[in-house]
Amino acid sequence: MADLWGGLVQAFWLIVTFDADLFEITLRSLYVTLTALVIACLIALPLASLLAVKRFRWRRTVIGVLNALMGLPPVVVGLIVYVLLSRSGPFGVFGLLFTPTAMIIAQVIIIVPLVASIAHQSLRELWTDYHDLLISLNVTQAQKMRTLLWDARRALLTAALAGFGRGIGEVGAIMIVGGNIDHATRVLTTAIALETGRGDFALALGLGFVLIALAVAVNLMIHGLSRTEVEGRW
Amino acid sequence: MSALFPLRVSGAKSSRRGNVLVGPVDLELSGAGTTVVIGPNGSGKTSLLAMLHGTNRLNAGRIDWAVPQDQARAQQAFVFQRPILLRRSVIQNIAYPLLMRGMTRKTALNRATEWSERVGLGAMLDRPAQSLSGGEQQKLALARAMICDPQLLFLDEPCAALDGRATREIEAILQSVAASGTDLIMTTHDLGQAQRLAQDVVFMLHGKVHECTSAKEFFTAPKTNAARAFLRGDIVE
Ligand SMILES: Nc1ncnc2c1ncn2[C@@H]1O[C@H](COP(=O)(O)OP(=O)(O)OP(=O)(O)O)[C@@H](O)[C@H]1O
Ligand SMILES: [Mg+2]
């Protein structure tokens, strides 16, 4: 109990004094996860809508694989990305290991299946609603996809937020490919792991509360933005 | 009469997973004005319309319009038994087909506004389509179908579940649409409506066309026993 209280106090002081290190790693956390999220959405949303409107041979398999990959263990993703990016690996020449870019790559791999699966779920429902009309209007495949993506944008936002949640709280993969290097690749989650290991529970808890506050703030902000945009039942 | 007619259907059959939905159908429509398809529930009216429109698969037989199939399709529109509403505002729903055909936003929205006024939705342009009443939803579907100026409009029970007044309003719109040269092929359960609107009648039973004549002949001297029973209001087996 004393530790929790200490953590709260620590978090409070870290924030009100604009602690420079805290500021830096928080921004890096946001930078890594938001960049990964944007890239993941650019891949996952078109993929999800394609899976909703197009009937092809391997469709069910792809959907099944995506669903299974939602539970992909981040540590394993980190390990694989590590091997690929390490100096002797196929992408070693780019020298990306232990950089924020490597962390972004790992998080994209972790987030894509999650966002794609959740998005596909709601797009498929919408497609059963719209199917007859869009077939009758004879619209192109791309127009179908765009219509679905636009009209399901609220559900897609939820999918993106789930992806953000998975990314911002993730530690296994970015620890391996980033290395938790001070002033280079340290983010909130890896810092928490480090401080816990060192036995500085108050600092670790303080960072933890900052992380929670950050996740909640981003969620509220995005929901606030989307609500002011359109008022309605969807 | 539009350039799509005469329509010749021979041996056309549509099935899904082994179940025959409708057919085999032999039919010849000259397409003068309004053709009403009637028949008991499950007799294949919806399936027939969807097959003619080309949205239900044609498993056997032929459907020949006076123009090639894809041209014919581009000149048709379909109003569904249950209105399909996009999760958008009323005006965005009505403008949607124009936008998909590449018309500029401004022109599309202008024409959508005109049509919404024509069907009496002018006061609710920015409401979410889902918030409309059943009758208003039907009007929206009608405006959206008509906005591309189709030569042929399919209507699947456009007045089901509407009261007398809403039905009259929809019928008035349909009559003005028909008067402006659009041919209609519609289904209905309302024999009064069939009598008011139809030039030709197609009577469906068990997935087949049982009788196809002019409305006058059908309502005064039906040829088959089943049609007579249907007109009397008996249950047709
Ligand atoms: N998607 C489908 N899969 C299987 N059977 C279907 C499907 N759609 C329709 N049917 C069947 O085909 C037959 C004809 O259906 P259809 O909807 O054309 O009838 P209908 O004359 O329009 O009936 P209603 O007056 O109730 O609208 C029915 O027996 C129906 O159960
Ligand atoms: Mg029907």
Coordinates of C-alpha atoms and ligand atoms in Angstrom, one line a residue:
Chain A
M1 CA 0.0 0.0 0.0
A2 CA 2.8 2.4 0.9
D3 CA 4.4 1.6 -2.4
L4 CA 1.3 2.5 -4.3
W5 CA 0.9 5.8 -2.4
G6 CA 4.6 6.5 -2.9
G7 CA 4.1 5.9 -6.6
L8 CA 1.2 8.3 -6.8
V9 CA 3.2 11.0 -5.1
Q10 CA 6.2 10.3 -7.3
A11 CA 4.0 10.5 -10.5
F12 CA 2.5 13.8 -9.2
W13 CA 6.0 15.4 -8.7
L14 CA 7.4 14.0 -11.9
I15 CA 4.5 15.7 -13.8
V16 CA 4.3 19.0 -12.0
T17 CA 8.1 19.6 -12.2
F18 CA 8.1 18.8 -15.9
D19 CA 10.8 16.2 -15.3
A20 CA 12.9 16.3 -18.5
D21 CA 13.6 12.6 -18.6
L22 CA 10.0 11.7 -18.1
F23 CA 9.0 14.2 -20.8
E24 CA 11.5 12.6 -23.2
I25 CA 10.5 9.0 -22.8
T26 CA 6.8 9.9 -22.8
L27 CA 7.2 11.7 -26.1
R28 CA 9.2 8.7 -27.5
S29 CA 6.5 6.3 -26.3
L30 CA 3.9 8.4 -28.2
Y31 CA 6.1 8.8 -31.2
V32 CA 6.8 5.1 -31.6
T33 CA 3.3 3.9 -30.9
L34 CA 1.4 6.6 -32.9
T35 CA 3.7 6.1 -35.9
A36 CA 3.3 2.4 -35.7
L37 CA -0.5 2.8 -35.4
V38 CA -0.7 5.1 -38.4
I39 CA 1.3 2.7 -40.6
A40 CA -0.6 -0.3 -39.2
C41 CA -4.0 1.4 -40.0
L42 CA -2.8 2.1 -43.5
I43 CA -2.2 -1.6 -44.0
A44 CA -5.0 -3.1 -41.9
L45 CA -8.0 -1.0 -42.9
P46 CA -7.8 -1.5 -46.7
L47 CA -7.0 -5.1 -46.0
A48 CA -10.1 -5.5 -43.8
S49 CA -12.4 -3.9 -46.3
L50 CA -11.0 -6.0 -49.1
L51 CA -11.7 -9.1 -47.0
A52 CA -15.2 -7.9 -46.5
V53 CA -16.2 -7.2 -50.1
K54 CA -14.1 -9.6 -52.2
R55 CA -14.6 -13.3 -52.4
F56 CA -11.4 -15.1 -53.2
R57 CA -10.1 -18.6 -52.7
W58 CA -8.0 -18.0 -49.6
R59 CA -10.3 -15.4 -47.9
R60 CA -11.4 -17.6 -45.0
T61 CA -7.8 -18.7 -44.4
V62 CA -6.5 -15.1 -44.4
I63 CA -9.3 -14.1 -41.9
G64 CA -8.5 -17.1 -39.7
V65 CA -4.8 -16.3 -39.7
L66 CA -5.4 -12.7 -38.9
N67 CA -7.6 -13.7 -36.0
A68 CA -5.0 -16.1 -34.7
L69 CA -2.3 -13.5 -35.0
M70 CA -4.2 -11.1 -32.7
G71 CA -2.7 -13.2 -29.9
L72 CA 0.8 -13.0 -31.3
P73 CA 3.3 -13.0 -28.4
P74 CA 5.2 -9.7 -28.6
V75 CA 8.4 -11.2 -27.4
V76 CA 8.4 -13.6 -30.3
V77 CA 7.7 -10.8 -32.7
G78 CA 10.6 -8.9 -31.1
L79 CA 12.9 -11.8 -31.5
I80 CA 12.1 -12.3 -35.2
V81 CA 12.5 -8.6 -36.0
Y82 CA 15.7 -8.7 -34.0
V83 CA 17.1 -11.6 -36.1
L84 CA 16.0 -9.9 -39.4
L85 CA 17.6 -6.5 -38.4
S86 CA 20.7 -7.8 -36.7
R87 CA 23.9 -7.1 -38.5
S88 CA 24.1 -10.6 -39.9
G89 CA 20.4 -10.7 -40.8
P90 CA 18.9 -9.9 -44.3
F91 CA 18.2 -6.3 -43.4
G92 CA 21.3 -5.7 -41.3
V93 CA 22.8 -3.3 -43.8
F94 CA 20.2 -0.6 -42.8
G95 CA 21.6 -0.5 -39.2
L96 CA 18.1 -0.2 -37.7
L97 CA 18.5 -2.4 -34.7
F98 CA 18.3 -0.5 -31.4
T99 CA 16.6 2.5 -33.0
P100 CA 13.1 3.8 -32.6
T101 CA 12.5 2.7 -36.2
A102 CA 13.1 -1.0 -35.3
M103 CA 10.6 -0.5 -32.4
I104 CA 8.0 0.9 -34.9
I105 CA 8.5 -2.0 -37.2
A106 CA 7.9 -4.5 -34.4
Q107 CA 4.8 -2.7 -33.2
V108 CA 3.4 -2.5 -36.7
I109 CA 3.6 -6.3 -36.9
I110 CA 1.9 -6.6 -33.5
I111 CA -0.9 -4.1 -34.2
V112 CA -1.9 -4.9 -37.8
P113 CA -3.7 -8.3 -37.1
L114 CA -5.5 -6.7 -34.1
V115 CA -6.8 -3.7 -36.0
A116 CA -7.5 -5.7 -39.2
S117 CA -9.5 -8.3 -37.3
I118 CA -11.6 -5.8 -35.3
A119 CA -12.2 -3.7 -38.4
H120 CA -13.1 -6.6 -40.5
Q121 CA -15.7 -7.7 -38.0
S122 CA -17.6 -4.4 -38.3
L123 CA -17.1 -3.9 -42.0
R124 CA -18.5 -7.4 -42.7
E125 CA -21.6 -6.5 -40.8
L126 CA -22.0 -3.3 -42.7
W127 CA -21.4 -5.1 -45.9
T128 CA -24.3 -7.5 -45.3
D129 CA -26.5 -4.4 -44.8
Y130 CA -25.2 -2.7 -47.9
H131 CA -24.7 -5.6 -50.2
D132 CA -27.8 -5.6 -52.3
L133 CA -27.8 -1.8 -52.8
L134 CA -24.2 -1.6 -53.8
I135 CA -24.5 -4.5 -56.2
S136 CA -27.6 -3.0 -57.7
L137 CA -25.8 0.4 -58.2
N138 CA -23.0 -1.5 -59.9
V139 CA -20.2 0.3 -58.1
T140 CA -16.6 -0.7 -58.4
Q141 CA -14.7 -2.8 -55.9
A142 CA -12.7 0.3 -54.8
Q143 CA -15.9 2.3 -54.3
K144 CA -17.4 -0.5 -52.2
M145 CA -14.3 -0.5 -50.0
R146 CA -14.3 3.3 -49.6
T147 CA -18.0 3.4 -48.8
L148 CA -17.6 0.8 -46.1
L149 CA -14.6 2.4 -44.6
W150 CA -16.2 5.8 -44.5
D151 CA -19.6 4.7 -43.1
A152 CA -18.0 2.5 -40.5
R153 CA -15.5 5.1 -39.4
R154 CA -16.6 5.1 -35.8
A155 CA -16.2 1.4 -35.4
L156 CA -12.8 1.7 -37.1
L157 CA -11.8 4.3 -34.6
T158 CA -12.5 1.8 -31.9
A159 CA -10.3 -0.7 -33.7
A160 CA -7.5 1.9 -34.0
L161 CA -7.8 2.7 -30.3
A162 CA -7.5 -1.0 -29.4
G163 CA -4.4 -1.0 -31.5
F164 CA -3.0 2.0 -29.7
G165 CA -3.7 0.3 -26.4
R166 CA -1.9 -2.8 -27.4
G167 CA 1.1 -0.8 -28.7
I168 CA 1.5 1.8 -25.9
G169 CA 1.5 -0.9 -23.2
E170 CA 3.7 -3.3 -25.0
V171 CA 7.1 -4.1 -23.6
G172 CA 8.4 -7.4 -24.8
A173 CA 9.1 -6.6 -28.5
I174 CA 10.4 -3.1 -28.1
M175 CA 12.7 -4.2 -25.2
I176 CA 14.4 -6.7 -27.5
V177 CA 14.7 -4.6 -30.7
G178 CA 15.1 -1.3 -29.0
G179 CA 17.4 -2.3 -26.2
N180 CA 16.0 0.3 -23.7
I181 CA 18.9 2.6 -24.3
D182 CA 18.8 5.9 -22.3
H183 CA 18.1 8.9 -24.5
A184 CA 17.8 6.7 -27.6
T185 CA 15.2 4.0 -27.3
R186 CA 13.9 4.1 -23.7
V187 CA 10.1 4.4 -23.5
L188 CA 7.6 4.3 -20.6
T189 CA 7.1 0.6 -20.5
T190 CA 10.8 -0.3 -20.8
A191 CA 11.6 2.3 -18.2
I192 CA 9.1 0.7 -15.8
A193 CA 10.6 -2.7 -16.4
L194 CA 14.0 -1.3 -15.7
E195 CA 13.1 0.6 -12.5
T196 CA 11.1 -2.4 -11.2
G197 CA 14.2 -4.6 -11.7
R198 CA 16.3 -2.0 -9.9
G199 CA 13.9 -2.1 -7.0
D200 CA 12.8 1.5 -7.3
F201 CA 9.1 0.7 -7.0
A202 CA 8.0 4.3 -6.4
L203 CA 9.5 5.5 -9.6
A204 CA 8.3 2.5 -11.5
L205 CA 4.7 3.1 -10.2
G206 CA 5.0 6.8 -11.0
L207 CA 5.9 6.0 -14.6
G208 CA 3.0 3.4 -14.6
F209 CA 0.5 6.0 -13.6
V210 CA 1.8 8.4 -16.2
L211 CA 1.4 5.6 -18.8
I212 CA -2.2 4.9 -17.7
A213 CA -3.0 8.6 -17.7
L214 CA -1.5 8.9 -21.2
A215 CA -3.6 6.0 -22.6
V216 CA -6.8 7.4 -21.1
A217 CA -6.0 10.9 -22.3
V218 CA -5.5 9.8 -25.9
N219 CA -8.7 7.7 -25.9
L220 CA -10.7 10.6 -24.5
M221 CA -9.2 13.1 -26.9
I222 CA -9.9 11.0 -30.0
H223 CA -13.4 10.2 -28.9
G224 CA -14.0 13.8 -28.2
L225 CA -12.8 14.8 -31.6
S226 CA -14.9 12.2 -33.4
R227 CA -18.0 13.2 -31.5
T228 CA -17.8 16.8 -32.4
E229 CA -17.5 15.9 -36.0
V230 CA -20.8 14.1 -36.5
E231 CA -23.7 13.7 -34.1
G232 CA -25.7 10.6 -34.7
R233 CA -26.3 7.0 -33.8
W234 CA -23.3 5.6 -35.6
Chain B
M1 CA -41.7 3.1 -73.7
S2 CA -38.0 3.0 -73.1
A3 CA -35.3 1.6 -75.4
L4 CA -34.8 -1.4 -73.1
F5 CA -38.0 -3.1 -74.3
P6 CA -39.2 -5.4 -75.6
L7 CA -37.8 -7.8 -72.9
R8 CA -37.7 -11.5 -73.8
V9 CA -37.2 -14.0 -71.1
S10 CA -36.9 -17.7 -72.0
G11 CA -36.4 -20.6 -69.6
A12 CA -34.7 -18.2 -67.1
K13 CA -34.0 -19.9 -63.8
S14 CA -32.3 -18.6 -60.6
S15 CA -31.3 -20.9 -57.8
R16 CA -29.2 -20.7 -54.7
R17 CA -27.5 -23.7 -53.1
G18 CA -29.6 -26.1 -55.0
N19 CA -32.9 -24.4 -54.1
V20 CA -34.8 -23.0 -57.1
L21 CA -35.8 -19.4 -56.2
V22 CA -37.7 -18.7 -59.4
G23 CA -38.1 -20.3 -62.8
P24 CA -38.1 -21.5 -65.3
V25 CA -39.7 -18.3 -66.5
D26 CA -40.9 -17.5 -70.0
L27 CA -42.0 -14.0 -70.4
E28 CA -42.4 -11.3 -73.0
L29 CA -42.9 -7.7 -71.8
S30 CA -43.5 -4.9 -74.2
G31 CA -42.9 -2.5 -71.3
A32 CA -45.6 0.0 -71.9
G33 CA -45.7 1.8 -68.6
T34 CA -46.2 -0.2 -65.4
T35 CA -46.1 -3.9 -65.0
V36 CA -47.3 -5.3 -61.7
V37 CA -46.1 -8.6 -60.4
I38 CA -48.5 -10.2 -57.9
G39 CA -48.7 -13.5 -56.2
P40 CA -48.8 -15.1 -52.7
N41 CA -45.9 -14.9 -50.3
G42 CA -42.9 -16.9 -51.3
S43 CA -44.1 -17.2 -54.9
G44 CA -40.8 -15.7 -56.2
K45 CA -41.7 -12.1 -56.9
T46 CA -38.6 -10.6 -55.3
S47 CA -36.5 -13.3 -56.9
L48 CA -38.0 -12.6 -60.3
L49 CA -37.2 -8.9 -60.1
A50 CA -33.7 -9.5 -58.8
M51 CA -33.1 -11.9 -61.7
L52 CA -34.3 -9.5 -64.3
H53 CA -32.2 -6.7 -62.8
G54 CA -29.2 -9.0 -62.8
T55 CA -28.4 -9.1 -59.1
N56 CA -29.5 -12.7 -58.7
R57 CA -27.6 -15.2 -60.6
L58 CA -29.1 -16.5 -63.8
N59 CA -28.5 -20.3 -63.7
A60 CA -30.3 -21.2 -66.9
G61 CA -32.1 -19.7 -69.8
R62 CA -31.8 -16.2 -71.2
I63 CA -32.9 -12.7 -70.5
D64 CA -32.7 -10.4 -73.5
W65 CA -33.2 -6.7 -73.4
A66 CA -33.4 -4.7 -76.5
V67 CA -29.9 -3.4 -75.7
P68 CA -26.8 -5.3 -74.5
Q69 CA -27.0 -6.5 -70.9
D70 CA -24.6 -4.0 -69.4
Q71 CA -26.2 -1.1 -71.1
A72 CA -29.6 -2.3 -69.9
R73 CA -28.3 -2.6 -66.3
A74 CA -27.0 0.9 -66.3
Q75 CA -30.4 2.2 -67.2
Q76 CA -32.1 0.4 -64.3
A77 CA -32.6 1.1 -60.6
F78 CA -34.0 -1.0 -57.8
V79 CA -36.1 -0.2 -54.7
F80 CA -35.9 -3.0 -52.2
Q81 CA -38.7 -4.6 -50.2
R82 CA -36.8 -3.4 -47.0
P83 CA -35.2 0.0 -47.7
I84 CA -31.4 -0.2 -47.5
L85 CA -30.2 3.0 -45.9
L86 CA -26.6 4.1 -45.9
R87 CA -25.4 5.3 -42.5
R88 CA -25.3 8.9 -43.8
S89 CA -27.6 11.9 -43.9
V90 CA -30.7 11.9 -46.0
I91 CA -29.1 14.1 -48.7
Q92 CA -25.9 12.0 -48.8
N93 CA -28.0 8.9 -49.3
I94 CA -29.9 10.4 -52.2
A95 CA -26.8 11.9 -53.8
Y96 CA -24.8 8.6 -53.4
P97 CA -25.5 7.1 -56.8
L98 CA -24.5 10.3 -58.6
L99 CA -21.3 10.6 -56.6
M100 CA -20.4 7.0 -57.5
R101 CA -20.9 7.8 -61.2
G102 CA -18.4 10.5 -60.9
M103 CA -20.6 13.6 -60.8
T104 CA -19.1 16.6 -58.9
R105 CA -20.2 17.0 -55.3
K106 CA -22.0 20.3 -56.0
T107 CA -24.1 19.1 -58.9
A108 CA -24.9 15.9 -57.1
L109 CA -26.1 17.6 -53.9
N110 CA -28.1 20.1 -56.0
R111 CA -29.9 17.3 -57.8
A112 CA -30.4 15.4 -54.5
T113 CA -32.0 18.4 -53.0
E114 CA -34.4 18.7 -55.9
W115 CA -35.3 15.1 -55.7
S116 CA -35.7 15.2 -51.9
E117 CA -38.2 18.0 -52.4
R118 CA -40.0 16.1 -55.0
V119 CA -40.6 13.2 -52.7
G120 CA -41.4 15.4 -49.7
L121 CA -38.2 15.0 -47.7
G122 CA -37.0 18.6 -48.3
A123 CA -37.2 19.5 -44.6
M124 CA -35.0 16.7 -43.3
L125 CA -32.0 16.8 -45.6
D126 CA -29.4 16.6 -42.8
R127 CA -31.1 14.1 -40.6
P128 CA -29.5 10.6 -40.3
A129 CA -31.3 8.4 -42.7
Q130 CA -31.9 5.8 -39.9
S131 CA -34.0 8.3 -38.0
L132 CA -36.7 8.5 -40.7
S133 CA -40.1 6.8 -40.4
G134 CA -40.9 3.8 -42.5
G135 CA -42.7 5.8 -45.1
E136 CA -40.0 8.4 -45.2
Q137 CA -37.4 5.7 -45.7
Q138 CA -39.4 4.4 -48.7
K139 CA -39.5 7.9 -50.2
L140 CA -35.7 8.2 -49.7
A141 CA -35.1 4.9 -51.4
L142 CA -37.4 6.0 -54.3
A143 CA -35.6 9.3 -54.7
R144 CA -32.2 7.6 -54.6
A145 CA -33.3 5.2 -57.2
M146 CA -34.7 7.9 -59.5
I147 CA -31.8 10.3 -59.2
C148 CA -29.9 8.7 -62.1
D149 CA -32.9 9.0 -64.3
P150 CA -33.3 5.3 -65.0
Q151 CA -35.4 4.2 -68.0
L152 CA -36.7 1.3 -65.9
L153 CA -37.4 1.2 -62.2
F154 CA -37.9 -2.0 -60.2
L155 CA -40.0 -1.6 -57.1
D156 CA -40.3 -4.4 -54.6
E157 CA -43.4 -3.7 -52.5
P158 CA -42.8 0.0 -52.2
C159 CA -45.8 0.5 -50.0
A160 CA -45.7 -2.6 -47.7
A161 CA -46.3 -1.6 -44.1
L162 CA -47.4 2.0 -45.1
D163 CA -50.8 3.5 -44.2
G164 CA -53.3 4.8 -46.7
R165 CA -51.9 8.3 -46.8
A166 CA -48.3 7.3 -47.3
T167 CA -49.3 4.8 -49.9
R168 CA -51.2 7.5 -51.8
E169 CA -48.2 9.8 -51.6
I170 CA -45.9 7.1 -53.0
E171 CA -48.4 6.2 -55.7
A172 CA -48.6 9.8 -56.8
I173 CA -44.8 9.9 -57.1
L174 CA -44.8 6.7 -59.0
Q175 CA -47.5 8.0 -61.4
S176 CA -45.5 11.2 -62.1
V177 CA -42.4 9.1 -62.6
A178 CA -44.3 6.8 -65.0
A179 CA -45.8 9.9 -66.8
S180 CA -42.3 11.2 -67.4
G181 CA -41.4 8.1 -69.4
T182 CA -39.8 5.7 -66.9
D183 CA -41.2 2.2 -67.1
L184 CA -42.0 0.5 -63.8
I185 CA -41.9 -3.2 -62.9
M186 CA -43.3 -3.5 -59.3
T187 CA -44.6 -6.1 -56.9
T188 CA -47.4 -5.5 -54.5
H189 CA -49.8 -7.3 -52.2
D190 CA -52.3 -4.6 -52.5
L191 CA -54.8 -5.6 -55.3
G192 CA -56.3 -2.1 -55.2
Q193 CA -52.9 -0.6 -55.9
A194 CA -52.3 -3.1 -58.7
Q195 CA -55.6 -2.0 -60.3
R196 CA -54.7 1.6 -59.9
L197 CA -51.2 1.4 -61.4
A198 CA -50.9 -1.6 -63.7
Q199 CA -51.0 -1.7 -67.4
D200 CA -49.8 -5.3 -67.4
V201 CA -50.0 -8.0 -64.7
V202 CA -47.7 -10.9 -64.1
F203 CA -49.2 -13.4 -61.7
M204 CA -46.6 -15.6 -60.0
L205 CA -47.2 -18.9 -58.3
H206 CA -44.7 -21.5 -56.9
G207 CA -41.8 -19.7 -58.6
K208 CA -43.3 -19.7 -62.0
V209 CA -45.2 -17.2 -64.1
H210 CA -48.8 -18.4 -63.9
E211 CA -50.4 -15.8 -66.0
C212 CA -49.3 -12.7 -67.9
T213 CA -51.8 -10.4 -69.4
S214 CA -53.0 -6.9 -69.6
A215 CA -54.4 -5.6 -66.3
K216 CA -57.8 -5.0 -67.7
E217 CA -58.1 -8.6 -68.8
F218 CA -56.6 -10.0 -65.6
F219 CA -58.9 -8.1 -63.3
T220 CA -62.1 -8.7 -65.3
A221 CA -61.6 -12.2 -66.8
P222 CA -58.6 -14.1 -65.3
K223 CA -57.8 -17.2 -67.3
T224 CA -56.7 -19.6 -64.5
N225 CA -58.5 -20.9 -61.5
A226 CA -55.5 -19.9 -59.3
A227 CA -55.7 -16.3 -60.4
R228 CA -59.5 -16.3 -59.8
A229 CA -59.0 -17.6 -56.3
F230 CA -56.2 -15.1 -55.6
L231 CA -58.4 -12.2 -56.7
R232 CA -61.2 -13.5 -54.5
G233 CA -58.8 -13.4 -51.6
D234 CA -58.8 -17.1 -51.1
I235 CA -55.6 -18.9 -50.0
V236 CA -53.9 -20.2 -53.1
E237 CA -52.1 -23.5 -52.7
Ligands
LIG1 N1 -31.3 -16.2 -50.2 C1 -32.2 -17.2 -50.3 N2 -31.8 -18.4 -50.0 C2 -32.6 -19.5 -50.0 N3 -33.9 -19.4 -50.4 C3 -34.4 -18.1 -50.7 C4 -33.5 -17.0 -50.7 N4 -34.3 -15.9 -51.0 C5 -35.5 -16.4 -51.3 N5 -35.6 -17.7 -51.1 C6 -36.8 -18.6 -51.3 O1 -37.2 -18.4 -52.6 C7 -38.6 -18.4 -52.6 C8 -39.1 -17.1 -53.3 O2 -38.8 -16.0 -52.5 P1 -39.1 -14.5 -52.9 O3 -38.5 -13.6 -51.9 O4 -38.8 -14.3 -54.3 O5 -40.7 -14.5 -52.7 P2 -41.7 -13.3 -52.7 O6 -42.7 -13.7 -53.7 O7 -41.0 -12.0 -53.0 O8 -42.4 -13.3 -51.3 P3 -43.0 -12.1 -50.4 O9 -44.3 -11.8 -51.0 O10 -43.0 -12.7 -49.1 O11 -42.0 -11.0 -50.5 C9 -39.1 -18.5 -51.2 O12 -39.5 -19.8 -50.9 C10 -37.9 -18.2 -50.4 O13 -37.8 -18.9 -49.2
MG2 MG -40.7 -10.3 -51.8

